[in-house]
Amino acid sequence: QVQLVQSGAEVKQPGASVKVSCKASGFTFTSYAIHWVRQAPGQRLEWMGWINPDNGNTKYSQNFQGRVTITRDTSASTAYLELSSLRSEDTAIYYCARDSSVVVVIGAFDIWGQGTMVTVSS
Amino acid sequence: EIVLTQSPATLSLSPGERATLSCGTSQSVSGSYLAWYQQKPGLAPRLLIYDASSRATGIPDRFSGSGSGTDFTLTISRLEPEDFAMYYCQQYGSSPFTFGPGTKVDIK
């Protein structure tokens, strides 16, 4: 079936980086943009950026000031989120999500991964 | 950045009742590019409505969306037990894509 499966929970120290993976199955990976969205405790959902797996083009939210990098490995049908210079406020569940539109990036998300908890603590 | 607000914060209703959830945006949303999601504890959000009024695949017709510009509404015509959850609106008319703070629909 159509699904996105994410890597497991991470615990990181402040200042470190984290890399979360998102493996797609059941659909053509290169046909849909993959977005990353996070949800901090008690906070609203926050969009971080997207990647076009076909050509590797990316777009990021300015709210992350260059700390976020999204990449992909088409041979593995997997997208990756890397967040650097971690601080306690980055403690959140990180979700990957598929764009609802084939080829064109729309920005509605029809398939979600199960989420990856990232905890930043010394 | 477009800021979204949702009201009420909590809606306490009984099964079978009608739920009306509101979402307001700080600027007009181009193309009515507004979505609604349902989220249950411990789970990822689920897309209900996109383009303000189109139901996503597999979503029951008791869910409907309406609105344009800066005011949008999600209506659940008759609440089923599985509908008690958190609901978020999201705009994707301009980047960065932004979400509202959510409305919790709980059992009265």
mmCIF file of C-alpha atoms in Angstrom:
data_model
loop_
_atom_site.group_PDB
_atom_site.id
_atom_site.type_symbol
_atom_site.label_atom_id
_atom_site.label_comp_id
_atom_site.label_asym_id
_atom_site.label_seq_id
_atom_site.Cartn_x
_atom_site.Cartn_y
_atom_site.Cartn_z
ATOM 1 C CA GLN A 1 0.000 0.000 0.000
ATOM 2 C CA VAL A 2 0.963 3.642 -0.325
ATOM 3 C CA GLN A 3 3.048 4.579 2.680
ATOM 4 C CA LEU A 4 5.927 6.555 4.093
ATOM 5 C CA VAL A 5 7.993 4.887 6.800
ATOM 6 C CA GLN A 6 10.319 7.005 8.924
ATOM 7 C CA SER A 7 13.390 6.195 10.961
ATOM 8 C CA GLY A 8 13.310 5.808 14.715
ATOM 9 C CA ALA A 9 13.458 8.234 17.602
ATOM 10 C CA GLU A 10 16.613 10.270 18.222
ATOM 11 C CA VAL A 11 18.136 11.958 21.261
ATOM 12 C CA LYS A 12 20.681 14.664 20.524
ATOM 13 C CA GLN A 13 22.700 17.189 22.477
ATOM 14 C CA PRO A 14 22.338 20.920 21.854
ATOM 15 C CA GLY A 15 24.504 22.040 18.929
ATOM 16 C CA ALA A 16 24.451 18.638 17.233
ATOM 17 C CA SER A 17 22.751 17.654 13.973
ATOM 18 C CA VAL A 18 20.080 15.050 13.295
ATOM 19 C CA LYS A 19 19.189 13.230 10.088
ATOM 20 C CA VAL A 20 15.758 11.593 9.702
ATOM 21 C CA SER A 21 14.837 9.288 6.834
ATOM 22 C CA CYS A 22 11.523 8.697 5.080
ATOM 23 C CA LYS A 23 11.140 5.637 2.831
ATOM 24 C CA ALA A 24 8.368 5.637 0.255
ATOM 25 C CA SER A 25 6.561 2.596 -1.083
ATOM 26 C CA GLY A 26 3.451 1.838 -3.114
ATOM 27 C CA PHE A 27 3.844 4.795 -5.462
ATOM 28 C CA THR A 28 6.358 6.286 -7.881
ATOM 29 C CA PHE A 29 8.752 8.161 -5.594
ATOM 30 C CA THR A 30 9.907 10.579 -8.285
ATOM 31 C CA SER A 31 6.366 11.725 -9.142
ATOM 32 C CA TYR A 32 5.478 13.512 -5.893
ATOM 33 C CA ALA A 33 7.210 16.158 -3.803
ATOM 34 C CA ILE A 34 8.008 15.173 -0.242
ATOM 35 C CA HIS A 35 7.537 17.733 2.521
ATOM 36 C CA TRP A 36 8.742 17.847 6.103
ATOM 37 C CA VAL A 37 6.502 19.146 8.881
ATOM 38 C CA ARG A 38 7.218 19.231 12.595
ATOM 39 C CA GLN A 39 5.032 19.377 15.699
ATOM 40 C CA ALA A 40 6.584 20.580 18.938
ATOM 41 C CA PRO A 41 4.787 19.784 22.215
ATOM 42 C CA GLY A 42 1.732 21.998 22.548
ATOM 43 C CA GLN A 43 2.559 23.883 19.341
ATOM 44 C CA ARG A 44 0.910 24.026 15.959
ATOM 45 C CA LEU A 45 2.240 22.078 12.987
ATOM 46 C CA GLU A 46 5.143 23.831 11.229
ATOM 47 C CA TRP A 47 6.135 23.301 7.604
ATOM 48 C CA MET A 48 9.896 23.068 7.062
ATOM 49 C CA GLY A 49 10.421 22.506 3.338
ATOM 50 C CA TRP A 50 10.029 20.179 0.368
ATOM 51 C CA ILE A 51 12.071 18.287 -2.180
ATOM 52 C CA ASN A 52 11.225 17.264 -5.720
ATOM 53 C CA PRO A 53 12.641 13.727 -5.788
ATOM 54 C CA ASP A 54 12.806 13.752 -9.573
ATOM 55 C CA ASN A 55 15.343 16.561 -9.918
ATOM 56 C CA GLY A 56 16.416 17.231 -6.327
ATOM 57 C CA ASN A 57 15.055 20.792 -6.288
ATOM 58 C CA THR A 58 14.266 22.049 -2.805
ATOM 59 C CA LYS A 59 12.467 24.897 -1.066
ATOM 60 C CA TYR A 60 12.855 25.708 2.609
ATOM 61 C CA SER A 61 11.005 27.804 5.136
ATOM 62 C CA GLN A 62 12.986 30.906 6.042
ATOM 63 C CA ASN A 63 12.042 30.202 9.656
ATOM 64 C CA PHE A 64 14.897 27.710 9.847
ATOM 65 C CA GLN A 65 17.568 30.180 8.721
ATOM 66 C CA GLY A 66 19.742 27.768 6.772
ATOM 67 C CA ARG A 67 19.725 25.011 9.412
ATOM 68 C CA VAL A 68 17.643 22.584 7.343
ATOM 69 C CA THR A 69 18.741 20.411 4.404
ATOM 70 C CA ILE A 70 16.456 18.001 2.544
ATOM 71 C CA THR A 71 17.970 15.390 0.239
ATOM 72 C CA ARG A 72 16.883 12.196 -1.464
ATOM 73 C CA ASP A 73 18.197 8.868 -2.721
ATOM 74 C CA THR A 74 16.079 7.813 -5.683
ATOM 75 C CA SER A 75 17.583 4.313 -5.763
ATOM 76 C CA ALA A 76 16.254 3.771 -2.243
ATOM 77 C CA SER A 77 13.017 5.788 -2.660
ATOM 78 C CA THR A 78 14.023 7.665 0.464
ATOM 79 C CA ALA A 79 13.998 11.322 1.454
ATOM 80 C CA TYR A 80 16.079 12.755 4.272
ATOM 81 C CA LEU A 81 15.773 15.728 6.607
ATOM 82 C CA GLU A 82 18.886 17.080 8.287
ATOM 83 C CA LEU A 83 18.594 19.770 10.948
ATOM 84 C CA SER A 84 21.738 21.312 12.364
ATOM 85 C CA SER A 85 22.694 23.458 15.365
ATOM 86 C CA LEU A 86 19.971 21.809 17.411
ATOM 87 C CA ARG A 87 18.491 23.590 20.410
ATOM 88 C CA SER A 88 15.927 22.532 22.992
ATOM 89 C CA GLU A 89 13.150 24.248 21.032
ATOM 90 C CA ASP A 90 13.740 21.753 18.197
ATOM 91 C CA THR A 91 12.360 18.958 20.369
ATOM 92 C CA ALA A 92 9.400 17.783 18.310
ATOM 93 C CA ILE A 93 7.853 15.050 16.230
ATOM 94 C CA TYR A 94 9.109 15.333 12.650
ATOM 95 C CA TYR A 95 6.822 14.097 9.877
ATOM 96 C CA CYS A 96 7.438 13.560 6.194
ATOM 97 C CA ALA A 97 4.380 13.949 3.986
ATOM 98 C CA ARG A 98 3.613 13.445 0.317
ATOM 99 C CA ASP A 99 2.321 16.326 -1.765
ATOM 100 C CA SER A 100 -1.212 15.635 -2.966
ATOM 101 C CA SER A 101 -0.415 16.570 -6.571
ATOM 102 C CA VAL A 102 1.465 14.579 -9.163
ATOM 103 C CA VAL A 103 4.458 16.447 -10.629
ATOM 104 C CA VAL A 104 3.392 19.960 -9.536
ATOM 105 C CA VAL A 105 4.057 21.030 -5.928
ATOM 106 C CA ILE A 106 0.761 22.144 -4.404
ATOM 107 C CA GLY A 107 1.395 22.076 -0.671
ATOM 108 C CA ALA A 108 -1.457 19.892 0.603
ATOM 109 C CA PHE A 109 -0.298 16.629 2.169
ATOM 110 C CA ASP A 110 -2.199 13.433 1.460
ATOM 111 C CA ILE A 111 0.094 10.718 2.840
ATOM 112 C CA TRP A 112 2.059 11.120 6.079
ATOM 113 C CA GLY A 113 4.823 9.148 7.705
ATOM 114 C CA GLN A 114 4.320 7.884 11.235
ATOM 115 C CA GLY A 115 6.541 10.591 12.695
ATOM 116 C CA THR A 116 9.980 10.594 14.304
ATOM 117 C CA MET A 117 10.462 11.987 17.806
ATOM 118 C CA VAL A 118 13.612 14.085 18.119
ATOM 119 C CA THR A 119 14.591 15.100 21.622
ATOM 120 C CA VAL A 120 17.272 17.736 22.183
ATOM 121 C CA SER A 121 18.667 17.581 25.665
ATOM 122 C CA SER A 122 21.962 17.843 27.456
ATOM 123 C CA GLU B 1 3.715 34.852 6.359
ATOM 124 C CA ILE B 2 -0.014 34.146 6.528
ATOM 125 C CA VAL B 3 -1.194 33.587 10.100
ATOM 126 C CA LEU B 4 -4.166 31.281 10.705
ATOM 127 C CA THR B 5 -6.600 31.374 13.599
ATOM 128 C CA GLN B 6 -9.188 28.745 14.496
ATOM 129 C CA SER B 7 -12.329 28.924 16.577
ATOM 130 C CA PRO B 8 -13.486 27.681 18.887
ATOM 131 C CA ALA B 9 -10.436 26.197 20.594
ATOM 132 C CA THR B 10 -12.625 23.396 21.946
ATOM 133 C CA LEU B 11 -16.022 22.198 20.766
ATOM 134 C CA SER B 12 -17.938 19.900 23.095
ATOM 135 C CA LEU B 13 -20.700 18.015 21.305
ATOM 136 C CA SER B 14 -22.579 14.719 21.400
ATOM 137 C CA PRO B 15 -22.561 12.005 18.726
ATOM 138 C CA GLY B 16 -25.088 12.797 16.027
ATOM 139 C CA GLU B 17 -24.752 16.553 16.442
ATOM 140 C CA ARG B 18 -23.445 18.964 13.807
ATOM 141 C CA ALA B 19 -19.979 20.480 14.208
ATOM 142 C CA THR B 20 -18.969 23.792 12.651
ATOM 143 C CA LEU B 21 -15.283 24.749 12.821
ATOM 144 C CA SER B 22 -13.918 28.093 11.636
ATOM 145 C CA CYS B 23 -10.543 29.073 10.231
ATOM 146 C CA GLY B 24 -9.477 32.651 9.565
ATOM 147 C CA THR B 25 -6.397 33.858 7.722
ATOM 148 C CA SER B 26 -4.456 37.130 8.095
ATOM 149 C CA GLN B 27 -4.392 37.604 4.304
ATOM 150 C CA SER B 28 -6.557 36.327 1.502
ATOM 151 C CA VAL B 29 -5.594 32.791 0.469
ATOM 152 C CA SER B 30 -4.960 32.670 -3.255
ATOM 153 C CA GLY B 31 -6.816 30.011 -5.198
ATOM 154 C CA SER B 32 -8.683 28.958 -2.029
ATOM 155 C CA TYR B 33 -5.672 26.789 -1.327
ATOM 156 C CA LEU B 34 -6.829 25.740 2.114
ATOM 157 C CA ALA B 35 -6.835 22.249 3.606
ATOM 158 C CA TRP B 36 -8.286 20.625 6.712
ATOM 159 C CA TYR B 37 -6.663 17.768 8.624
ATOM 160 C CA GLN B 38 -7.835 15.501 11.410
ATOM 161 C CA GLN B 39 -5.356 14.283 14.008
ATOM 162 C CA LYS B 40 -5.904 11.713 16.744
ATOM 163 C CA PRO B 41 -3.528 11.266 19.704
ATOM 164 C CA GLY B 42 -0.302 9.509 18.763
ATOM 165 C CA LEU B 43 -1.077 9.530 15.061
ATOM 166 C CA ALA B 44 -0.103 11.627 12.075
ATOM 167 C CA PRO B 45 -2.584 14.103 10.623
ATOM 168 C CA ARG B 46 -5.017 12.884 7.940
ATOM 169 C CA LEU B 47 -6.058 15.024 4.994
ATOM 170 C CA LEU B 48 -9.819 15.620 4.954
ATOM 171 C CA ILE B 49 -10.404 18.582 2.639
ATOM 172 C CA TYR B 50 -8.227 20.364 0.069
ATOM 173 C CA ASP B 51 -8.832 23.404 -2.129
ATOM 174 C CA ALA B 52 -11.272 24.583 0.582
ATOM 175 C CA SER B 53 -14.107 22.272 -0.452
ATOM 176 C CA SER B 54 -12.822 19.092 -2.142
ATOM 177 C CA ARG B 55 -12.933 15.905 -0.077
ATOM 178 C CA ALA B 56 -9.791 13.801 -0.074
ATOM 179 C CA THR B 57 -9.909 10.171 -1.169
ATOM 180 C CA GLY B 58 -11.893 7.971 1.182
ATOM 181 C CA ILE B 59 -13.287 10.793 3.327
ATOM 182 C CA PRO B 60 -16.992 10.346 4.228
ATOM 183 C CA ASP B 61 -19.443 12.870 2.833
ATOM 184 C CA ARG B 62 -20.448 14.023 6.333
ATOM 185 C CA PHE B 63 -17.292 16.161 6.103
ATOM 186 C CA SER B 64 -17.607 19.306 4.007
ATOM 187 C CA GLY B 65 -15.578 22.454 3.557
ATOM 188 C CA SER B 66 -16.494 25.912 2.382
ATOM 189 C CA GLY B 67 -15.215 29.457 2.238
ATOM 190 C CA SER B 68 -12.858 31.697 0.340
ATOM 191 C CA GLY B 69 -10.664 34.731 0.878
ATOM 192 C CA THR B 70 -9.957 34.881 4.612
ATOM 193 C CA ASP B 71 -12.826 32.856 6.100
ATOM 194 C CA PHE B 72 -13.208 29.101 5.863
ATOM 195 C CA THR B 73 -15.415 26.505 7.531
ATOM 196 C CA LEU B 74 -15.279 22.762 8.116
ATOM 197 C CA THR B 75 -18.645 21.149 8.820
ATOM 198 C CA ILE B 76 -19.237 17.650 10.135
ATOM 199 C CA SER B 77 -22.919 17.029 9.521
ATOM 200 C CA ARG B 78 -23.470 14.274 12.091
ATOM 201 C CA LEU B 79 -20.667 13.408 14.473
ATOM 202 C CA GLU B 80 -19.654 9.775 14.631
ATOM 203 C CA PRO B 81 -17.677 8.420 17.631
ATOM 204 C CA GLU B 82 -14.496 8.272 15.524
ATOM 205 C CA ASP B 83 -14.750 12.005 14.659
ATOM 206 C CA PHE B 84 -13.769 13.205 18.125
ATOM 207 C CA ALA B 85 -10.260 14.486 17.469
ATOM 208 C CA MET B 86 -8.160 17.561 16.760
ATOM 209 C CA TYR B 87 -8.710 19.487 13.523
ATOM 210 C CA TYR B 88 -6.215 21.799 11.838
ATOM 211 C CA CYS B 89 -6.563 24.109 8.874
ATOM 212 C CA GLN B 90 -3.585 24.862 6.630
ATOM 213 C CA GLN B 91 -3.018 27.347 3.825
ATOM 214 C CA TYR B 92 -0.827 26.497 0.850
ATOM 215 C CA GLY B 93 -1.524 29.535 -1.304
ATOM 216 C CA SER B 94 1.770 31.128 -0.397
ATOM 217 C CA SER B 95 5.054 30.026 1.097
ATOM 218 C CA PRO B 96 5.711 29.338 3.916
ATOM 219 C CA PHE B 97 2.747 26.989 4.194
ATOM 220 C CA THR B 98 1.180 27.586 7.591
ATOM 221 C CA PHE B 99 -1.226 25.844 9.951
ATOM 222 C CA GLY B 100 -3.801 27.002 12.435
ATOM 223 C CA PRO B 101 -3.593 26.212 16.180
ATOM 224 C CA GLY B 102 -6.330 23.599 15.952
ATOM 225 C CA THR B 103 -9.833 22.955 17.253
ATOM 226 C CA LYS B 104 -10.416 20.049 19.591
ATOM 227 C CA VAL B 105 -13.766 18.324 19.132
ATOM 228 C CA ASP B 106 -14.526 16.375 22.266
ATOM 229 C CA ILE B 107 -17.439 14.421 23.645
ATOM 230 C CA LYS B 108 -19.917 16.388 25.721
#
